[in-house]
């Protein structure tokens, strides 16, 4: 009799167990839209279902706080998710991330971020990085700045602080077919069919307004996960600043000094370098004060790691940063400031010598077959700058490379520093400079003393060995800024 009762109850127990499992799963994935099977698309059903589960995890995704003095920032990272930000417009796209204008979903979100809770128009900049290497680097940079730099000290120099960061969150624009669509770019009128494939049923955000190429949007949607950074709102359209805008010495001094001040705080307090001081792509200007805004921090390389310019931005890169691509030599980063000092020198030289700019040598360095051309390019740099040509390779300094050896030059005599600094110009730049002189350094109204001071600052910054480059604190004491 007992056996008969147990057998009779087994179907009911099975149903109850399945219902419990179903409702437990529903609580975890409450934000997920139901998976709808398309009879004409059976081959992609599995991938769609996986993508659907990935999208549903947005409701639970958050970044674990790294600790530190800023309790509000830690609270924000612990309590917010990507769903708390409402994307409205695309502000622009770089090679690494896409920047969106975003509103905040509720008063509580605004409160957690330190914004006026009742200000429904409060906005932030949301950056989604589809290249996780650089996305992780930028998040680490902002977390170091947030946790190690006092908020008032950062505000005093205008150093940006991220409101919120999150690694490897589910991409709200993810589409399993996007990688295929990148190879087959669509025109705008094809968005209708594309949306049916990539958006419906995935709970994805609406396509933002603003200029953004279809191909770029497809690339963004090809990554299942992205890194997210939420920054204070900047109207990037009105903050663009370039060497063309810098034809006033007061403007140059204010912009450049504020750039060095931000880098000094990042170096000294957070041990973070920038390494992508690209004007106008990554740096903007506060029109009210003339101060610089360092918007991107995704090229950070910690001390002890190889000094390799992953961006291959040869115009900005210090000599040690392209030694690997140029000659197969890989020095380690020994000081947090050295490569930023060189890049800062390129920025200032570009301002002061406009319309001339520092030669990049990109075509030479990227071509693996042009070994003789690389040597000639390095020879030109050594002769133009002079001084110490030895670059340490390891942290304790027991190994080094002499740039004269790489350049095929004799090592029995030192290369003297020139009496005055002159920029290294490419062929096109030589033609440009012969037709249009520098607005500042060739202006007869500018005193010889002022020109000498500016050139002396450049010469101190353009130093071949990273060991000999001054810190930002030292540079800020230069007479150029007085």
Coordinates of C-alpha atoms in Angstrom, one line a residue:
X1 CA 0.0 0.0 0.0
X2 CA 2.8 2.4 0.9
X3 CA 4.6 1.6 -2.3
X4 CA 1.4 2.4 -4.3
X5 CA 1.0 5.8 -2.5
X6 CA 4.6 6.8 -3.3
X7 CA 4.2 5.8 -6.9
X8 CA 1.0 7.7 -7.2
X9 CA 2.6 10.9 -5.7
X10 CA 5.7 10.9 -7.9
X11 CA 4.1 12.9 -10.8
X12 CA 2.9 15.6 -8.5
X13 CA 6.4 15.8 -6.8
X14 CA 8.0 16.1 -10.2
X15 CA 5.7 18.9 -11.3
X16 CA 6.3 20.8 -8.0
X17 CA 10.1 20.4 -8.4
X18 CA 10.0 21.7 -12.0
X19 CA 7.8 24.7 -11.0
X20 CA 10.2 25.6 -8.2
X21 CA 13.2 25.5 -10.6
X22 CA 11.3 27.6 -13.2
X23 CA 10.3 30.3 -10.7
X24 CA 13.8 30.4 -9.2
X25 CA 15.3 30.9 -12.7
X26 CA 12.7 33.6 -13.4
X27 CA 13.7 35.6 -10.4
X28 CA 17.3 35.6 -11.6
X29 CA 16.5 36.6 -15.1
X30 CA 13.4 38.8 -14.6
X31 CA 14.7 41.3 -17.2
X32 CA 15.1 38.8 -20.0
X33 CA 12.7 38.8 -22.9
X34 CA 11.2 35.5 -24.0
X35 CA 13.2 33.6 -26.5
X36 CA 11.2 33.4 -29.8
X37 CA 12.2 30.7 -32.2
X38 CA 12.2 31.8 -35.9
X39 CA 11.4 28.7 -38.1
X40 CA 13.4 30.3 -40.9
X41 CA 16.5 30.7 -38.7
X42 CA 16.9 27.3 -36.9
X43 CA 20.7 27.4 -37.2
X44 CA 21.0 30.5 -35.0
X45 CA 18.5 29.4 -32.3
X46 CA 21.1 28.3 -29.9
X47 CA 23.3 31.4 -30.3
X48 CA 20.2 33.6 -29.9
X49 CA 19.2 31.8 -26.7
X50 CA 22.7 32.3 -25.3
X51 CA 22.7 36.0 -26.3
X52 CA 19.3 36.3 -24.6
X53 CA 20.7 34.9 -21.4
X54 CA 23.6 37.3 -21.7
X55 CA 21.4 40.3 -22.1
X56 CA 19.3 39.3 -19.1
X57 CA 22.4 39.4 -16.9
X58 CA 22.5 43.2 -17.3
X59 CA 20.0 43.5 -14.5
X60 CA 22.5 41.9 -12.1
X61 CA 25.8 43.2 -13.5
X62 CA 27.9 45.5 -11.4
X63 CA 31.5 46.2 -10.7
X64 CA 33.1 45.3 -7.4
X65 CA 34.6 48.3 -5.7
X66 CA 38.4 48.3 -5.3
X67 CA 38.4 50.0 -1.9
X68 CA 39.9 53.3 -1.0
X69 CA 39.0 56.6 0.6
X70 CA 36.1 57.5 -1.6
X71 CA 33.1 55.8 0.0
X72 CA 30.5 57.4 -2.4
X73 CA 32.3 56.0 -5.4
X74 CA 32.5 52.6 -3.9
X75 CA 28.8 52.8 -3.1
X76 CA 28.1 53.7 -6.7
X77 CA 30.1 50.7 -8.1
X78 CA 28.4 48.4 -5.6
X79 CA 24.8 49.4 -6.2
X80 CA 24.5 50.5 -9.9
X81 CA 24.2 48.5 -13.1
X82 CA 24.3 49.5 -16.7
X83 CA 20.5 49.5 -16.7
X84 CA 20.6 52.7 -14.5
X85 CA 21.8 54.7 -17.5
X86 CA 19.5 55.7 -20.4
X87 CA 21.4 56.3 -23.6
X88 CA 20.1 59.2 -25.7
X89 CA 22.8 60.2 -28.2
X90 CA 26.1 59.1 -29.6
X91 CA 28.8 61.7 -28.9
X92 CA 31.5 60.1 -30.9
X93 CA 33.6 57.0 -31.6
X94 CA 37.3 56.4 -31.4
X95 CA 39.3 53.3 -32.2
X96 CA 38.7 51.8 -28.8
X97 CA 35.4 53.0 -27.4
X98 CA 32.1 54.8 -28.1
X99 CA 30.9 57.7 -26.0
X100 CA 27.2 58.2 -25.4
X101 CA 25.2 61.0 -23.8
X102 CA 23.2 59.3 -21.0
X103 CA 20.5 60.3 -18.6
X104 CA 19.9 58.8 -15.1
X105 CA 17.0 56.5 -14.6
X106 CA 15.9 57.7 -11.1
X107 CA 16.5 60.1 -8.2
X108 CA 18.3 57.4 -6.4
X109 CA 20.8 56.9 -9.2
X110 CA 21.5 60.6 -9.3
X111 CA 22.0 60.7 -5.5
X112 CA 24.4 57.8 -5.6
X113 CA 26.5 59.5 -8.3
X114 CA 26.5 62.8 -6.3
X115 CA 24.3 64.7 -8.8
X116 CA 21.2 66.7 -7.8
X117 CA 18.5 64.1 -7.2
X118 CA 15.7 66.3 -8.5
X119 CA 17.5 67.3 -11.7
X120 CA 15.8 65.1 -14.3
X121 CA 18.0 66.7 -17.0
X122 CA 21.3 65.7 -15.3
X123 CA 23.4 63.9 -17.8
X124 CA 26.7 61.9 -17.9
X125 CA 29.0 60.5 -20.5
X126 CA 28.9 56.7 -20.9
X127 CA 31.9 55.2 -22.6
X128 CA 31.7 51.6 -23.8
X129 CA 35.0 50.0 -24.7
X130 CA 34.8 47.1 -27.2
X131 CA 38.5 46.4 -26.8
X132 CA 38.9 44.9 -23.4
X133 CA 42.6 45.4 -23.1
X134 CA 42.2 49.2 -23.3
X135 CA 38.9 49.1 -21.5
X136 CA 40.5 47.4 -18.5
X137 CA 43.4 49.9 -18.6
X138 CA 41.1 52.9 -18.5
X139 CA 39.0 51.4 -15.7
X140 CA 42.2 50.7 -13.7
X141 CA 43.4 54.2 -14.3
X142 CA 40.1 55.8 -13.1
X143 CA 39.9 53.5 -10.1
X144 CA 43.4 54.4 -9.1
X145 CA 42.6 58.1 -9.4
X146 CA 39.3 57.7 -7.6
X147 CA 40.8 55.7 -4.7
X148 CA 44.2 57.4 -4.3
X149 CA 43.6 61.0 -5.2
X150 CA 41.8 63.2 -2.8
X151 CA 38.6 64.6 -4.4
X152 CA 39.5 68.2 -3.6
X153 CA 43.0 67.9 -5.0
X154 CA 41.7 66.4 -8.2
X155 CA 39.1 69.2 -8.5
X156 CA 41.8 71.8 -8.0
X157 CA 43.6 70.8 -11.1
X158 CA 40.6 69.6 -13.1
X159 CA 41.6 65.9 -13.1
X160 CA 38.5 64.0 -14.3
X161 CA 37.1 61.3 -12.0
X162 CA 34.8 58.6 -13.2
X163 CA 31.4 58.3 -11.5
X164 CA 31.1 54.6 -12.2
X165 CA 33.1 51.8 -13.8
X166 CA 32.3 48.2 -14.7
X167 CA 34.4 45.4 -16.3
X168 CA 33.0 42.8 -18.7
X169 CA 29.4 43.7 -18.5
X170 CA 26.9 42.3 -21.1
X171 CA 26.8 44.5 -24.1
X172 CA 23.3 45.9 -24.5
X173 CA 23.8 46.2 -28.2
X174 CA 25.2 42.7 -28.7
X175 CA 24.1 40.9 -31.8
X176 CA 25.4 37.4 -32.7
X177 CA 25.3 38.3 -36.4
X178 CA 27.0 41.6 -36.1
X179 CA 30.5 40.2 -36.8
X180 CA 29.2 38.9 -40.1
X181 CA 27.5 42.2 -40.9
X182 CA 30.7 44.2 -40.4
X183 CA 32.1 42.4 -43.5
X184 CA 28.9 43.4 -45.4
X185 CA 28.3 47.0 -44.5
X186 CA 24.6 48.1 -44.8
X187 CA 23.2 51.4 -46.0
X188 CA 20.8 53.3 -43.7
X189 CA 17.7 52.0 -45.4
X190 CA 18.8 48.4 -44.5
X191 CA 18.5 49.1 -40.8
X192 CA 14.9 47.8 -40.8
X193 CA 15.8 44.2 -41.6
X194 CA 18.9 44.5 -39.5
X195 CA 17.0 45.5 -36.4
X196 CA 14.7 42.5 -36.8
X197 CA 17.7 40.2 -36.6
X198 CA 19.8 42.0 -34.0
X199 CA 17.5 43.9 -31.7
X200 CA 14.0 42.5 -31.3
X201 CA 13.8 39.9 -28.5
X202 CA 17.1 40.9 -26.9
X203 CA 15.9 43.7 -24.6
X204 CA 18.6 45.9 -26.2
X205 CA 18.8 49.7 -25.9
X206 CA 17.3 51.7 -28.8
X207 CA 19.7 52.9 -31.4
X208 CA 21.0 56.3 -30.2
X209 CA 20.7 59.5 -32.2
X210 CA 23.7 61.4 -33.4
X211 CA 26.3 60.7 -36.0
X212 CA 27.7 57.2 -36.0
X213 CA 28.4 55.1 -39.0
X214 CA 26.5 51.9 -39.5
X215 CA 29.8 50.0 -39.7
X216 CA 31.0 51.4 -36.4
X217 CA 27.7 50.5 -34.8
X218 CA 27.9 47.0 -36.1
X219 CA 31.4 46.7 -34.6
X220 CA 30.1 47.8 -31.2
X221 CA 27.4 45.1 -31.4
X222 CA 29.8 42.3 -32.3
X223 CA 31.2 42.1 -28.8
X224 CA 29.3 40.0 -26.2
X225 CA 30.8 42.0 -23.3
X226 CA 32.2 45.5 -23.0
X227 CA 33.9 47.7 -20.3
X228 CA 31.9 50.7 -19.1
X229 CA 33.0 54.0 -17.7
X230 CA 30.6 56.8 -16.6
X231 CA 32.2 60.3 -16.6
X232 CA 30.9 63.8 -15.8
X233 CA 29.1 65.3 -18.8
X234 CA 31.2 67.3 -21.2
X235 CA 29.7 68.8 -24.4
X236 CA 32.4 67.4 -26.6
X237 CA 31.1 69.2 -29.7
X238 CA 32.0 72.6 -28.2
X239 CA 35.2 71.6 -26.4
X240 CA 37.3 70.5 -29.4
X241 CA 40.7 72.1 -29.3
X242 CA 43.5 71.8 -31.8
X243 CA 46.8 73.3 -32.8
X244 CA 44.9 75.7 -35.0
X245 CA 43.2 77.1 -32.0
X246 CA 46.4 77.5 -30.0
X247 CA 47.8 80.6 -31.8
X248 CA 47.9 82.7 -28.7
X249 CA 50.6 82.3 -26.2
X250 CA 48.4 83.0 -23.2
X251 CA 46.0 80.3 -24.4
X252 CA 48.9 77.8 -24.9
X253 CA 50.3 78.5 -21.4
X254 CA 47.0 78.0 -19.6
X255 CA 46.1 74.9 -21.5
X256 CA 49.6 73.3 -21.3
X257 CA 50.1 74.2 -17.6
X258 CA 46.8 72.6 -16.6
X259 CA 47.7 69.5 -18.6
X260 CA 50.9 69.1 -16.7
X261 CA 49.2 69.8 -13.4
X262 CA 46.7 67.0 -14.0
X263 CA 49.5 64.6 -15.1
X264 CA 51.5 65.5 -12.0
X265 CA 48.6 64.5 -9.7
X266 CA 48.0 61.3 -11.6
X267 CA 51.7 60.4 -11.5
X268 CA 52.4 61.4 -7.9
X269 CA 49.2 60.3 -6.2
X270 CA 47.8 57.4 -8.3
X271 CA 51.0 56.2 -10.2
X272 CA 49.0 56.4 -13.4
X273 CA 50.3 57.7 -16.8
X274 CA 48.2 58.7 -19.7
X275 CA 50.4 57.9 -22.8
X276 CA 47.8 59.1 -25.4
X277 CA 48.0 62.9 -25.2
X278 CA 46.4 63.3 -28.5
X279 CA 45.0 66.8 -29.4
X280 CA 42.2 67.1 -30.4
X281 CA 41.0 63.4 -30.1
X282 CA 41.6 62.8 -26.4
X283 CA 42.1 66.3 -24.9
X284 CA 39.5 69.1 -24.8
X285 CA 39.4 72.6 -23.5
X286 CA 37.1 74.2 -20.8
X287 CA 36.0 77.3 -22.7
X288 CA 35.3 79.2 -19.5
X289 CA 38.8 78.8 -18.0
X290 CA 41.0 77.7 -20.9
X291 CA 42.1 74.6 -19.0
X292 CA 42.6 71.3 -20.6
X293 CA 40.4 68.2 -20.1
X294 CA 42.2 64.9 -20.3
X295 CA 39.3 62.7 -21.4
X296 CA 40.9 59.4 -22.2
X297 CA 43.1 57.2 -19.9
X298 CA 43.0 53.9 -21.7
X299 CA 46.7 53.6 -22.6
X300 CA 48.0 53.4 -19.0
X301 CA 51.1 51.1 -18.6
X302 CA 52.2 50.3 -15.1
X303 CA 55.8 50.5 -14.0
X304 CA 57.6 47.2 -14.7
X305 CA 55.6 46.4 -17.8
X306 CA 57.0 46.7 -21.4
X307 CA 57.2 50.2 -22.7
X308 CA 55.4 49.4 -25.9
X309 CA 53.0 51.9 -27.7
X310 CA 50.1 49.6 -28.3
X311 CA 48.3 52.4 -30.1
X312 CA 51.2 52.8 -32.5
X313 CA 50.8 56.5 -32.3
X314 CA 54.3 57.2 -33.5
X315 CA 54.0 60.9 -33.7
X316 CA 53.6 61.0 -29.9
X317 CA 55.5 58.0 -28.8
X318 CA 58.8 58.3 -26.9
X319 CA 61.8 56.5 -28.4
X320 CA 61.6 53.6 -25.8
X321 CA 58.0 53.1 -26.8
X322 CA 58.8 52.2 -30.4
X323 CA 62.0 50.3 -29.8
X324 CA 60.2 47.0 -30.0
X325 CA 58.3 47.7 -33.2
X326 CA 61.3 49.4 -34.7
X327 CA 64.2 47.2 -33.6
X328 CA 62.9 44.3 -31.5
X329 CA 64.1 45.8 -28.2
X330 CA 61.6 45.9 -25.3
X331 CA 62.6 48.2 -22.4
X332 CA 60.5 48.2 -19.3
X333 CA 58.7 51.2 -17.9
X334 CA 60.9 52.4 -15.0
X335 CA 59.2 55.7 -14.1
X336 CA 55.5 56.6 -14.3
X337 CA 56.2 60.1 -15.8
X338 CA 58.9 59.7 -18.4
X339 CA 56.9 58.8 -21.5
X340 CA 54.2 61.4 -20.7
X341 CA 56.9 64.0 -20.6
X342 CA 58.0 63.2 -24.1
X343 CA 54.4 63.2 -25.4
X344 CA 53.8 66.5 -23.6
X345 CA 56.8 67.9 -25.5
X346 CA 55.3 66.8 -28.8
X347 CA 52.1 68.6 -27.8
X348 CA 53.9 71.9 -27.0
X349 CA 56.1 71.7 -30.1
X350 CA 53.0 71.2 -32.2
X351 CA 51.4 74.3 -30.7
X352 CA 54.5 76.6 -30.9
X353 CA 55.7 75.5 -34.3
X354 CA 52.3 75.5 -36.0
X355 CA 51.8 74.8 -38.9
X356 CA 54.8 72.5 -38.5
X357 CA 54.5 69.4 -36.4
X358 CA 56.9 66.7 -35.1
X359 CA 57.6 64.0 -37.7
X360 CA 55.9 60.7 -36.8
X361 CA 58.0 58.3 -38.9
X362 CA 54.9 56.0 -38.9
X363 CA 55.4 54.6 -42.4
X364 CA 59.1 53.7 -41.6
X365 CA 58.4 52.1 -38.2
X366 CA 55.5 50.0 -39.3
X367 CA 57.3 48.5 -42.3
X368 CA 59.2 45.4 -41.0
X369 CA 61.4 45.4 -44.2
X370 CA 62.8 48.9 -43.9
X371 CA 65.6 48.3 -41.5
X372 CA 67.9 50.8 -43.1
X373 CA 65.2 53.4 -43.2
X374 CA 64.6 52.8 -39.5
X375 CA 68.2 53.3 -38.7
X376 CA 68.3 56.5 -40.8
X377 CA 65.2 57.8 -39.0
X378 CA 66.8 57.1 -35.6
X379 CA 70.0 58.7 -36.6
X380 CA 68.1 61.9 -37.5
X381 CA 66.4 61.9 -34.1
X382 CA 69.7 61.3 -32.2
X383 CA 71.5 64.2 -34.1
X384 CA 68.5 66.5 -33.6
X385 CA 68.2 65.9 -29.9
X386 CA 71.6 64.7 -28.7
X387 CA 72.7 63.9 -25.2
X388 CA 72.5 60.6 -23.3
X389 CA 71.6 57.7 -25.7
X390 CA 71.5 54.9 -23.2
X391 CA 68.1 53.4 -22.3
X392 CA 67.8 50.9 -19.4
X393 CA 66.0 47.7 -20.2
X394 CA 65.1 46.3 -16.8
X395 CA 64.0 47.7 -13.5
X396 CA 67.3 47.5 -11.7
X397 CA 69.2 49.1 -14.5
X398 CA 71.7 46.2 -15.0
X399 CA 70.8 45.9 -18.7
X400 CA 70.6 48.8 -21.2
X401 CA 70.6 49.5 -24.9
X402 CA 72.6 52.3 -26.6
X403 CA 70.5 54.0 -29.3
X404 CA 73.7 54.7 -31.2
X405 CA 74.2 51.0 -31.7
X406 CA 70.6 50.5 -33.0
X407 CA 71.2 53.5 -35.3
X408 CA 74.4 52.1 -36.7
X409 CA 76.4 55.0 -35.3
X410 CA 79.8 55.0 -33.6
X411 CA 79.8 54.8 -29.8
X412 CA 83.2 56.2 -29.1
X413 CA 82.0 59.8 -29.1
X414 CA 78.9 61.4 -27.5
X415 CA 76.3 63.2 -29.5
X416 CA 76.2 66.8 -28.3
X417 CA 73.0 68.6 -27.4
X418 CA 72.3 71.3 -30.0
X419 CA 72.5 74.9 -28.9
X420 CA 68.8 75.4 -29.5
X421 CA 65.9 73.1 -30.2
X422 CA 64.6 72.5 -33.7
X423 CA 61.7 70.1 -34.5
X424 CA 62.1 67.0 -36.5
X425 CA 60.1 67.6 -39.7
X426 CA 58.9 65.1 -42.4
X427 CA 59.1 65.9 -46.1
X428 CA 55.6 67.3 -46.3
X429 CA 56.2 69.4 -43.1
X430 CA 59.4 71.0 -44.6
X431 CA 57.4 72.2 -47.6
X432 CA 54.6 73.5 -45.3
X433 CA 57.1 75.3 -43.0
X434 CA 58.9 76.9 -45.8
X435 CA 55.6 78.6 -46.9
X436 CA 54.2 79.4 -43.5
X437 CA 56.5 80.3 -40.6
X438 CA 55.7 79.6 -36.9
X439 CA 53.1 82.0 -35.6
X440 CA 55.2 82.5 -32.4
X441 CA 58.8 81.5 -32.8
X442 CA 59.1 83.3 -36.1
X443 CA 57.1 86.4 -35.0
X444 CA 59.4 89.5 -34.9
X445 CA 57.1 91.0 -32.2
X446 CA 58.0 88.2 -29.8
X447 CA 61.2 88.9 -27.9
X448 CA 64.3 86.7 -28.3
X449 CA 64.2 86.1 -24.6
X450 CA 60.7 84.7 -24.7
X451 CA 61.5 82.5 -27.6
X452 CA 64.7 81.2 -25.8
X453 CA 62.6 80.3 -22.7
X454 CA 60.1 78.4 -24.8
X455 CA 62.8 76.5 -26.7
X456 CA 64.6 75.7 -23.4
X457 CA 61.5 74.1 -22.0
X458 CA 61.1 72.0 -25.1
X459 CA 64.8 70.9 -25.0
X460 CA 64.4 69.8 -21.4
X461 CA 61.4 67.7 -22.3
X462 CA 62.8 66.2 -25.5
X463 CA 65.4 64.0 -23.8
X464 CA 66.4 60.7 -25.4
X465 CA 66.9 58.7 -22.1
X466 CA 63.8 58.4 -20.0
X467 CA 66.1 58.5 -16.9
X468 CA 67.0 62.1 -17.7
X469 CA 63.5 63.5 -18.3
X470 CA 62.3 65.9 -15.5
X471 CA 59.1 65.3 -13.6
X472 CA 56.0 67.3 -14.1
X473 CA 56.6 69.1 -10.8
X474 CA 60.0 70.3 -12.1
X475 CA 58.6 71.4 -15.4
X476 CA 55.9 73.4 -13.7
X477 CA 58.6 75.5 -12.1
X478 CA 60.1 76.5 -15.5
X479 CA 60.2 80.2 -16.3
X480 CA 57.9 79.6 -19.3
X481 CA 55.0 79.4 -16.9
X482 CA 55.9 82.3 -14.7

